[in-house]
Amino acid sequence: MAAVIGTGITHFGAFPERSLDSLGIEAIRGALADAELSPVDMQGAFFANALGAMLLGDTTVGQSVCAAIGLREIPVVNVENACTSGSTAFHLACLSVDAGQADAVLVVGVEKMCVPGFGLINSSVHDVDTQLGMVTPAGFALRAQRHMHEFGTTAEQMAQVTVKSRQHAALNPMAQFRQPESLESVLSAPLIADPLTRSQCCPIADGAAAVIVASDHYASRFKRAIRVVHSELASGSYENPMDIVRWGTDYRTAQRAYEAAGLGPKDIDFIECHDAFSIAEILHYEALGLCEPGEGGQLVSSGATSLGGRIPVNVSGGLLSRGHPIAATGIAQLVEVSTQLRHEAGKRQVEHCQVGLAHCMGGDKLGDTKSCTIAILAR
Amino acid sequence: MSAVEELPMVVPGLVGFNDDASQPMLMGSRCKACGAHAYPYTEICQSCCGETEKASLGSGGTIYSHTTVRVKPPFKLPRSYAVAYIDLHAVSLRIFGLLDLADGWDQRIGDSVRLVIRDMGVNVEGDPCRRPCFTLVETATE
C-alpha cells in the first residue's frame, strides 16, 4: 500500500519556551535526515494539529510550518480528528501515494497544549452531554466502573497498566514520565474521576512527530523502509443503548483491519494502542482480540503485555507515560512501530518482531468514540 | 410581592412537566417513521433520517454506570459532581445525566432514580442556570 522511509520525533513534555512551529520543524528535520532526503523531495504534506485554533488562534498551521523549511506550492492538508489527527493524516498520506498522486509525502503531527488554566478535555462544548458535565476522564471512568461491575476487574489490575507504562517509558529517552511508579503510588494518587487516579490518566504535553510516507515503488531503494500493510479509519456508530465495555466501534475497526490485512491477533508481535486511561488499554486488549472480553485486567497482571511477554503493548510508554500531545500521538505511535520493526529500539526492542500494530481513538459522542484508526506495518 | 423568576434551563427543551405539573419529565423526540427515541430532541431521526415529533421520555430510570468527577469542574459545577449513564424506564434509551448528591447518596449500579431540576452551574453564555438531575428512589437490591 505504502511505506515509511523516515521518522522524526521531539521530546514530549511541557515546553513553554517552544513555539508550535519550532516543534514541527524539529520533527520534520529529524525525519528528513533519517531518510537522507531534502524538503524539495516532498511532494505533499499532511499536517495534523488538534487544538491550535482553539488555544492559540492559529489555523492552516501546516502551510506555515512547511514554508519555514522551504516547502512551498505543494499540496498541504491540515487534519483535525481529535486524538486521531496524526493517524488520520497518515491514513490520507498512504491513500495519496497508493493512488499515485505523489512519490513521497511528509506526515507531521504537532501539538502545543500546555497552557495555563487548561481544564479537563471535552469533545464539543455544544454537545448537551458536555453541558451536563461530560468530560473525557468521566467517560472512561464510567467504562471502568461498568467493567469492574460486569467482569470483576480490580483497581489493582487497572493500576498495573500505569506501572507497566512507567517501566517501559524508563527505556524511552523521548518519553515524558520516565520514573518508575509503584502500584501503591498509582492507587493513592489524587482521584480525577472515580476510580481513575491522576496516574491513570494521560498527561497533557507539547511535542511533535513526523514520518515520511512513500509509494512502494519509491521506497524500494530505501533499505530501512517499513511496509504499510493496511490503514483503517472508522467513525462511531452512536447506537443506543451503547455497551460501554464491549466497545462496538473498537471491535468493528479491529475486525476490519485484520480482515483487510489478512492477519489475526496472533500474527501481531507488538502493539501501540490508545492508552489515554488505564482502563482504555484494558478495553483495547479485548477489542484487538488479545484476550476474551472481560479478561483484559488479568492479561496485564499476567505480564503478557510487558516487554518480554507474549504480546508487548505500549513499549514506548504509551499515552500514559510517553505523553499525549494530541495530534502528535498517532504519528509518535507509527515512529515507535517503525523503529521497532527496523530493530533499532535499543533497550526496549521487541526481539525478532516482524509485524506491528498502531491503534488510536479520538473524540466522544453519545457513549462512543468519534474516530478510530488502526494501522498494521511489517518489515 | 413579585414572583421569583426561575433560572433558565441549561439548554432549552430538555425538560417538560406531567399533567399536574408535579413531576418534571425528560423531553426528547420520537421518529414518526421508525419509532426510535432520542435525547435530547433531534429534528431528524439519527437512525433513519425520518421526521420526528417531540416526545416525553418519562422521569425514571436505572443507573447503568456512574462516576464522580473530583477536579476542574466545567461550567462552574460543584467541585465534586456525579454523573451517570441511566437506562430510562419509559422508553428504550440510555442517557447521560447528572446525579443529585444531596443526602449522602452512595451511588451504585442498579439504583433506581427520578428526574429533578436543580440550580446548578452556568450555561455556555456563562449565566447561572438550572440543570436536569437524578435523585435516588431505591437502592439496587444486589
XYZ file of C-alpha atoms in Angstrom:
521
model
C 0.000 0.000 0.000
C 2.775 2.401 1.053
C 5.948 2.524 3.131
C 7.518 4.564 5.917
C 11.002 5.680 4.855
C 11.873 8.235 7.551
C 10.906 9.072 11.137
C 11.460 12.026 13.475
C 10.197 12.914 16.943
C 10.764 15.532 19.641
C 10.792 15.042 23.385
C 7.257 15.188 24.834
C 6.576 17.356 27.875
C 5.796 20.931 28.889
C 7.901 23.360 26.822
C 6.573 26.871 27.379
C 9.549 28.411 25.574
C 8.984 26.391 22.364
C 6.623 27.538 19.636
C 4.348 25.163 17.758
C 6.312 25.885 14.569
C 9.664 25.084 16.170
C 8.413 21.728 17.441
C 7.118 20.816 13.982
C 10.336 21.898 12.310
C 12.398 19.754 14.682
C 10.348 16.632 13.928
C 10.389 17.251 10.169
C 14.146 17.816 10.070
C 14.586 14.592 12.032
C 12.519 12.625 9.529
C 14.261 14.135 6.500
C 17.701 13.428 7.985
C 16.615 9.869 8.833
C 15.579 9.304 5.213
C 18.555 11.258 3.839
C 16.150 13.426 1.849
C 15.653 17.166 1.432
C 12.482 19.254 1.770
C 12.402 19.563 -2.039
C 11.849 15.775 -2.274
C 8.472 16.075 -0.516
C 5.567 16.227 -2.968
C 2.827 16.837 -0.409
C 2.249 17.278 3.303
C -0.451 16.023 5.666
C -0.253 18.157 8.789
C -2.085 17.230 11.980
C -2.923 19.702 14.740
C -5.968 19.442 17.008
C -6.079 22.456 19.314
C -4.133 25.239 17.560
C -7.263 27.085 16.501
C -8.892 26.885 19.931
C -5.883 27.510 22.176
C -3.589 29.654 20.057
C -5.936 31.192 17.479
C -3.893 29.571 14.687
C -5.405 27.913 11.632
C -3.785 26.487 8.484
C -0.718 25.769 10.574
C 0.616 23.182 8.124
C 1.457 25.671 5.417
C 3.278 27.918 7.916
C 5.469 25.112 9.209
C 6.150 23.828 5.688
C 7.095 27.317 4.493
C 9.512 27.618 7.420
C 11.581 24.755 5.982
C 11.359 25.942 2.404
C 8.368 23.832 1.352
C 6.030 25.885 -0.825
C 3.479 25.244 -3.578
C 2.982 21.534 -2.767
C -0.466 20.389 -1.645
C -0.906 20.648 2.133
C -3.845 19.225 4.074
C -4.466 20.285 7.671
C -6.062 17.439 9.612
C -8.115 17.619 12.815
C -9.600 14.373 14.090
C -9.105 14.770 17.847
C -6.568 12.204 19.112
C -6.591 10.513 15.699
C -5.462 13.697 13.915
C -1.979 12.242 13.391
C -3.073 8.750 12.400
C -5.710 10.199 10.065
C -3.035 12.364 8.403
C -1.035 9.144 7.962
C -4.096 7.380 6.536
C -4.564 10.113 3.949
C -0.862 10.058 3.086
C -0.967 6.313 2.435
C -4.006 6.690 0.191
C -2.280 9.538 -1.648
C 0.914 7.668 -2.526
C -1.014 4.471 -3.233
C -3.155 6.380 -5.722
C -0.057 7.647 -7.490
C -0.579 11.288 -6.517
C 2.936 11.539 -5.104
C 6.105 9.502 -4.561
C 6.927 10.795 -1.096
C 4.946 12.952 1.309
C 5.501 14.420 4.740
C 3.199 13.461 7.622
C 3.557 15.671 10.695
C 1.655 15.946 13.960
C 2.249 18.875 16.295
C 0.561 19.982 19.491
C 1.220 22.831 21.865
C -1.346 22.478 24.624
C 0.450 23.147 27.939
C -1.227 26.485 28.570
C -2.305 27.910 31.952
C -5.827 27.027 33.083
C -6.266 24.067 30.735
C -9.312 22.217 32.056
C -10.378 18.618 31.545
C -10.822 17.859 27.887
C -14.236 17.521 26.297
C -15.358 16.682 22.816
C -17.639 19.595 21.957
C -18.902 22.445 24.101
C -22.243 22.448 22.297
C -22.971 18.763 22.900
C -25.674 18.576 25.573
C -23.695 15.827 27.317
C -20.759 18.237 27.701
C -23.058 20.861 29.200
C -24.300 18.225 31.632
C -20.745 17.595 32.847
C -19.290 15.013 30.444
C -15.513 15.253 30.259
C -13.264 12.616 28.698
C -11.968 11.228 32.032
C -15.585 10.796 33.178
C -16.435 8.855 30.024
C -13.613 6.405 30.720
C -14.351 6.285 34.449
C -17.905 5.202 33.561
C -16.394 2.402 31.450
C -14.104 1.412 34.324
C -16.965 1.220 36.853
C -19.011 -0.926 34.481
C -16.028 -3.184 33.641
C -15.440 -3.774 37.354
C -19.156 -4.479 37.836
C -19.537 -6.917 34.923
C -16.177 -8.679 34.962
C -14.735 -8.166 38.433
C -11.799 -6.152 37.101
C -9.907 -4.738 40.082
C -8.417 -1.356 40.896
C -5.021 -3.075 41.150
C -5.301 -4.504 37.625
C -6.079 -1.073 36.185
C -3.233 0.491 38.158
C -0.880 -2.167 36.799
C -1.325 -0.632 33.328
C 0.369 2.544 34.603
C 3.079 0.593 36.451
C 3.914 -1.222 33.193
C 3.747 2.031 31.237
C 6.308 3.743 33.513
C 8.616 0.706 33.327
C 8.572 0.876 29.548
C 8.980 4.664 29.419
C 12.146 4.392 31.536
C 13.679 2.790 28.438
C 12.479 5.582 26.063
C 14.633 8.738 26.144
C 11.909 10.813 24.416
C 9.152 9.939 26.926
C 7.607 12.460 29.317
C 7.354 10.371 32.509
C 10.344 8.055 32.907
C 10.437 7.427 36.653
C 9.164 4.039 37.844
C 5.943 4.244 39.824
C 4.735 1.615 42.289
C 1.249 0.159 42.403
C 0.692 1.903 45.762
C 1.703 5.250 44.294
C -0.649 4.845 41.319
C -3.581 3.863 43.554
C -3.008 6.634 46.095
C -2.612 9.461 43.563
C -5.466 12.030 43.650
C -8.741 10.835 42.102
C -9.738 12.520 38.868
C -12.985 10.632 38.189
C -13.690 7.576 40.328
C -11.980 5.090 40.119
C -9.319 6.699 37.888
C -6.478 8.371 39.779
C -4.264 11.007 38.210
C -1.565 8.435 37.423
C -4.110 6.509 35.365
C -4.928 9.492 33.138
C -2.579 10.562 30.360
C -0.867 13.941 30.844
C -1.194 16.893 28.518
C 2.020 17.582 26.598
C 3.722 19.605 23.900
C 5.526 17.752 21.131
C 5.775 16.753 17.504
C 6.374 13.640 15.431
C 6.864 13.107 11.707
C 7.103 10.271 9.214
C 7.821 10.264 5.509
C 5.403 8.065 3.598
C 6.359 6.826 0.151
C 4.882 4.711 -2.585
C 6.037 1.084 -2.638
C 7.984 1.816 -5.841
C 9.796 4.883 -4.480
C 10.507 3.092 -1.185
C 12.160 0.106 -2.852
C 15.580 1.799 -2.830
C 15.414 2.583 0.905
C 17.000 -0.292 2.849
C 15.272 0.610 6.137
C 11.800 1.125 4.613
C 8.889 -0.336 6.606
C 5.824 -1.667 4.754
C 2.371 -0.321 5.483
C 0.220 -3.456 5.218
C -3.071 -1.666 5.874
C -4.534 1.515 7.323
C -8.121 1.615 8.618
C -10.204 4.669 9.580
C -13.710 4.441 11.026
C -16.219 6.546 12.944
C -18.518 5.682 15.832
C -21.983 4.159 15.488
C -23.565 6.053 18.437
C -26.061 3.208 18.862
C -28.408 3.306 21.811
C -28.153 1.606 24.244
C -24.354 1.673 23.878
C -22.446 -1.195 25.507
C -19.603 0.737 27.111
C -17.429 -2.283 27.923
C -17.765 -4.302 24.718
C -16.821 -1.282 22.661
C -18.526 -1.949 19.335
C -16.602 0.609 17.306
C -13.307 -0.695 18.715
C -14.122 -4.343 17.918
C -15.515 -3.481 14.478
C -12.493 -1.415 13.403
C -10.108 -4.127 14.610
C -12.009 -6.826 12.728
C -11.995 -4.808 9.515
C -8.278 -4.035 9.832
C -7.344 -7.662 10.458
C -9.536 -8.840 7.583
C -8.125 -6.308 5.139
C -4.575 -7.178 6.191
C -5.228 -10.925 6.000
C -3.944 -11.232 9.576
C -5.215 -12.059 13.059
C -4.200 -11.029 16.594
C -1.751 -13.948 16.783
C 0.185 -12.526 13.820
C 0.905 -9.225 15.598
C 4.208 -9.088 17.502
C 3.627 -5.832 19.434
C 1.079 -3.027 19.660
C 0.954 0.702 20.313
C -2.615 1.435 21.418
C -4.618 4.386 22.696
C -3.972 4.114 26.452
C -5.398 7.549 27.288
C -6.520 5.992 30.583
C -5.570 2.737 32.307
C -8.981 1.207 31.620
C -8.674 2.196 27.943
C -5.714 -0.126 27.421
C -7.609 -2.997 29.066
C -10.603 -2.394 26.779
C -8.351 -2.275 23.706
C -6.714 -5.610 24.575
C -10.182 -7.124 24.370
C -11.250 -5.321 21.177
C -7.979 -6.229 19.447
C -8.555 -9.892 20.281
C -5.575 -10.333 22.612
C -7.912 -11.973 25.133
C -11.599 -12.664 25.698
C -13.986 -9.816 26.613
C -13.596 -9.043 30.303
C -10.164 -10.650 30.656
C -8.073 -7.563 29.942
C -7.336 -6.955 33.610
C -5.958 -10.448 34.009
C -3.901 -10.033 30.848
C -1.966 -7.017 32.113
C -1.467 -8.637 35.535
C -0.034 -11.744 33.885
C 2.829 -9.759 32.330
C 1.847 -10.873 28.839
C 1.714 -7.275 27.576
C 5.023 -6.210 29.125
C 8.293 -6.111 27.200
C 9.451 -9.713 27.064
C 5.886 -11.007 27.300
C 3.738 -12.736 24.709
C 2.368 -9.517 23.121
C 4.083 -6.316 24.336
C 1.753 -3.299 24.371
C 2.925 0.332 24.523
C 6.591 -0.423 24.895
C 7.193 3.277 24.141
C 5.407 4.180 27.368
C 2.165 4.938 25.505
C -0.013 7.975 26.046
C 0.187 7.471 29.809
C 3.977 7.871 30.065
C 5.387 8.868 26.685
C 2.844 11.724 26.806
C -0.076 12.805 24.683
C 0.397 15.942 22.571
C -2.882 15.238 20.887
C -2.108 15.500 17.165
C 1.430 14.154 17.558
C 0.372 10.923 19.260
C -0.881 8.994 16.230
C 2.384 9.649 14.436
C 4.501 9.001 17.527
C 2.930 5.537 17.607
C 3.990 4.977 13.987
C 7.505 6.229 14.743
C 7.705 3.638 17.524
C 6.286 0.852 15.371
C 8.736 1.687 12.574
C 11.709 1.899 14.967
C 10.815 -1.466 16.471
C 10.383 -3.116 13.061
C 13.772 -1.704 11.983
C 15.168 -3.413 15.110
C 16.606 -0.056 16.221
C 14.743 0.314 19.529
C 17.748 -0.406 21.752
C 16.877 -1.332 25.346
C 13.155 -1.513 24.612
C 13.478 -3.650 21.472
C 10.800 -6.293 20.983
C 13.028 -9.180 19.938
C 12.634 -10.525 16.391
C 9.477 -8.508 15.714
C 8.112 -8.662 12.167
C 4.615 -7.132 12.380
C 3.405 -4.199 14.488
C 0.021 -2.530 15.004
C -0.806 1.082 15.877
C -4.287 1.783 17.289
C -5.786 5.168 18.107
C -9.149 6.712 19.031
C -10.461 10.252 19.220
C -13.492 12.213 20.381
C -16.525 11.272 22.481
C -20.145 11.236 21.338
C -23.155 9.559 22.917
C -21.062 6.943 24.724
C -18.954 6.091 21.676
C -15.688 7.300 20.170
C -15.998 9.571 17.159
C -12.939 8.284 15.323
C -10.864 5.093 15.361
C -7.742 4.206 13.404
C -5.672 1.056 13.084
C -2.503 0.698 11.023
C -0.570 -2.537 10.527
C 3.083 -2.311 9.486
C 5.659 -5.001 8.709
C 9.330 -5.476 7.906
C -44.752 40.588 46.092
C -43.184 39.815 42.709
C -42.796 36.228 41.525
C -39.275 34.830 41.703
C -38.035 34.264 38.176
C -36.675 30.812 37.501
C -33.194 30.496 36.108
C -33.122 29.316 32.504
C -32.624 25.622 31.744
C -29.020 24.934 30.675
C -30.302 24.063 27.180
C -33.938 24.863 26.240
C -36.320 21.980 25.717
C -34.628 19.304 27.830
C -37.401 19.110 30.403
C -41.198 19.286 30.397
C -43.809 18.568 33.058
C -46.537 15.992 33.625
C -50.218 16.946 33.553
C -50.472 18.333 37.084
C -47.007 19.911 36.883
C -45.826 17.929 39.876
C -43.108 15.879 38.199
C -40.593 17.049 35.603
C -40.260 14.780 32.560
C -37.365 14.383 30.172
C -38.284 15.711 26.731
C -36.788 14.242 23.598
C -38.072 13.106 20.259
C -39.602 10.038 18.647
C -39.229 9.175 14.980
C -42.572 9.017 13.156
C -41.097 6.557 10.641
C -39.100 4.021 12.692
C -40.174 4.756 16.275
C -36.652 5.353 17.621
C -36.383 7.754 20.521
C -33.669 10.362 21.043
C -32.460 12.595 23.857
C -32.064 15.426 23.501
C -34.630 16.254 20.825
C -33.389 15.905 17.248
C -35.227 17.352 14.272
C -34.217 14.442 12.039
C -34.062 10.829 13.188
C -30.423 9.761 13.634
C -31.332 6.180 12.776
C -33.320 6.548 9.548
C -33.367 10.294 8.719
C -37.151 10.262 9.180
C -39.292 13.087 10.531
C -39.561 13.274 14.333
C -42.043 14.611 16.869
C -41.477 15.823 20.410
C -41.940 13.064 22.956
C -41.873 12.679 26.715
C -39.277 10.145 27.827
C -40.652 9.758 31.333
C -38.902 10.624 34.558
C -37.482 7.373 35.903
C -34.515 5.173 35.178
C -31.898 2.771 36.494
C -28.184 3.529 36.858
C -26.090 1.578 34.307
C -22.819 3.193 35.394
C -21.757 6.211 37.443
C -18.696 8.223 38.484
C -17.753 11.307 40.493
C -15.559 13.952 38.849
C -13.337 15.480 41.506
C -11.208 18.135 39.756
C -11.573 21.088 37.359
C -15.373 21.084 37.121
C -16.599 22.707 33.885
C -19.444 25.255 33.769
C -18.927 26.121 37.463
C -20.397 22.787 38.502
C -19.724 21.753 42.125
C -16.139 20.813 42.979
C -17.146 17.133 43.149
C -20.049 16.314 40.871
C -21.514 12.940 39.969
C -22.721 11.710 36.586
C -24.229 8.510 35.276
C -25.494 6.601 32.306
C -29.151 5.908 33.064
C -31.448 3.359 31.408
C -34.842 5.031 31.129
C -37.912 3.078 32.219
C -40.487 4.559 29.838
C -38.537 4.125 26.589
C -35.555 2.074 25.423
C -32.891 4.731 25.767
C -29.654 5.038 27.746
C -28.902 8.645 28.566
C -26.151 10.633 30.271
C -27.096 12.783 33.250
C -26.065 14.477 36.460
C -26.836 12.974 39.857
C -28.128 14.984 42.807
C -25.631 14.197 45.576
C -27.765 15.500 48.437
C -28.356 13.241 51.480
C -25.044 11.416 51.193
C -26.128 9.057 48.437
C -23.582 6.265 47.894
C -24.435 5.586 44.276
C -24.488 2.021 42.954
C -25.094 0.443 39.575
C -28.730 -0.673 39.596
C -30.024 2.220 41.753
C -33.461 3.423 40.689
C -33.565 7.188 40.045
C -36.049 10.004 39.356
C -35.685 13.293 37.467
C -35.492 16.545 39.418
C -34.343 20.031 38.451
C -31.604 21.851 40.309
C -29.991 25.274 40.124
C -26.515 24.197 39.124
C -23.616 25.928 37.404
C -23.712 28.180 34.348
C -24.612 27.738 30.693
C -22.360 28.300 27.643
C -23.025 32.034 27.892
C -21.757 31.977 31.482
C -25.162 32.721 33.038
C -26.411 30.802 36.098
C -28.915 28.150 35.041
C -30.818 25.021 36.028
C -29.901 21.512 35.030
C -31.836 18.230 34.933
C -30.523 15.938 37.619
C -31.420 12.495 39.009
C -32.112 11.624 42.609
C -32.278 8.238 44.363
C -35.619 6.453 44.527
C -34.462 2.995 45.593
C -31.063 1.413 46.169
C -30.023 -1.507 43.967
C -31.049 -4.812 45.518
C -27.934 -6.866 44.656
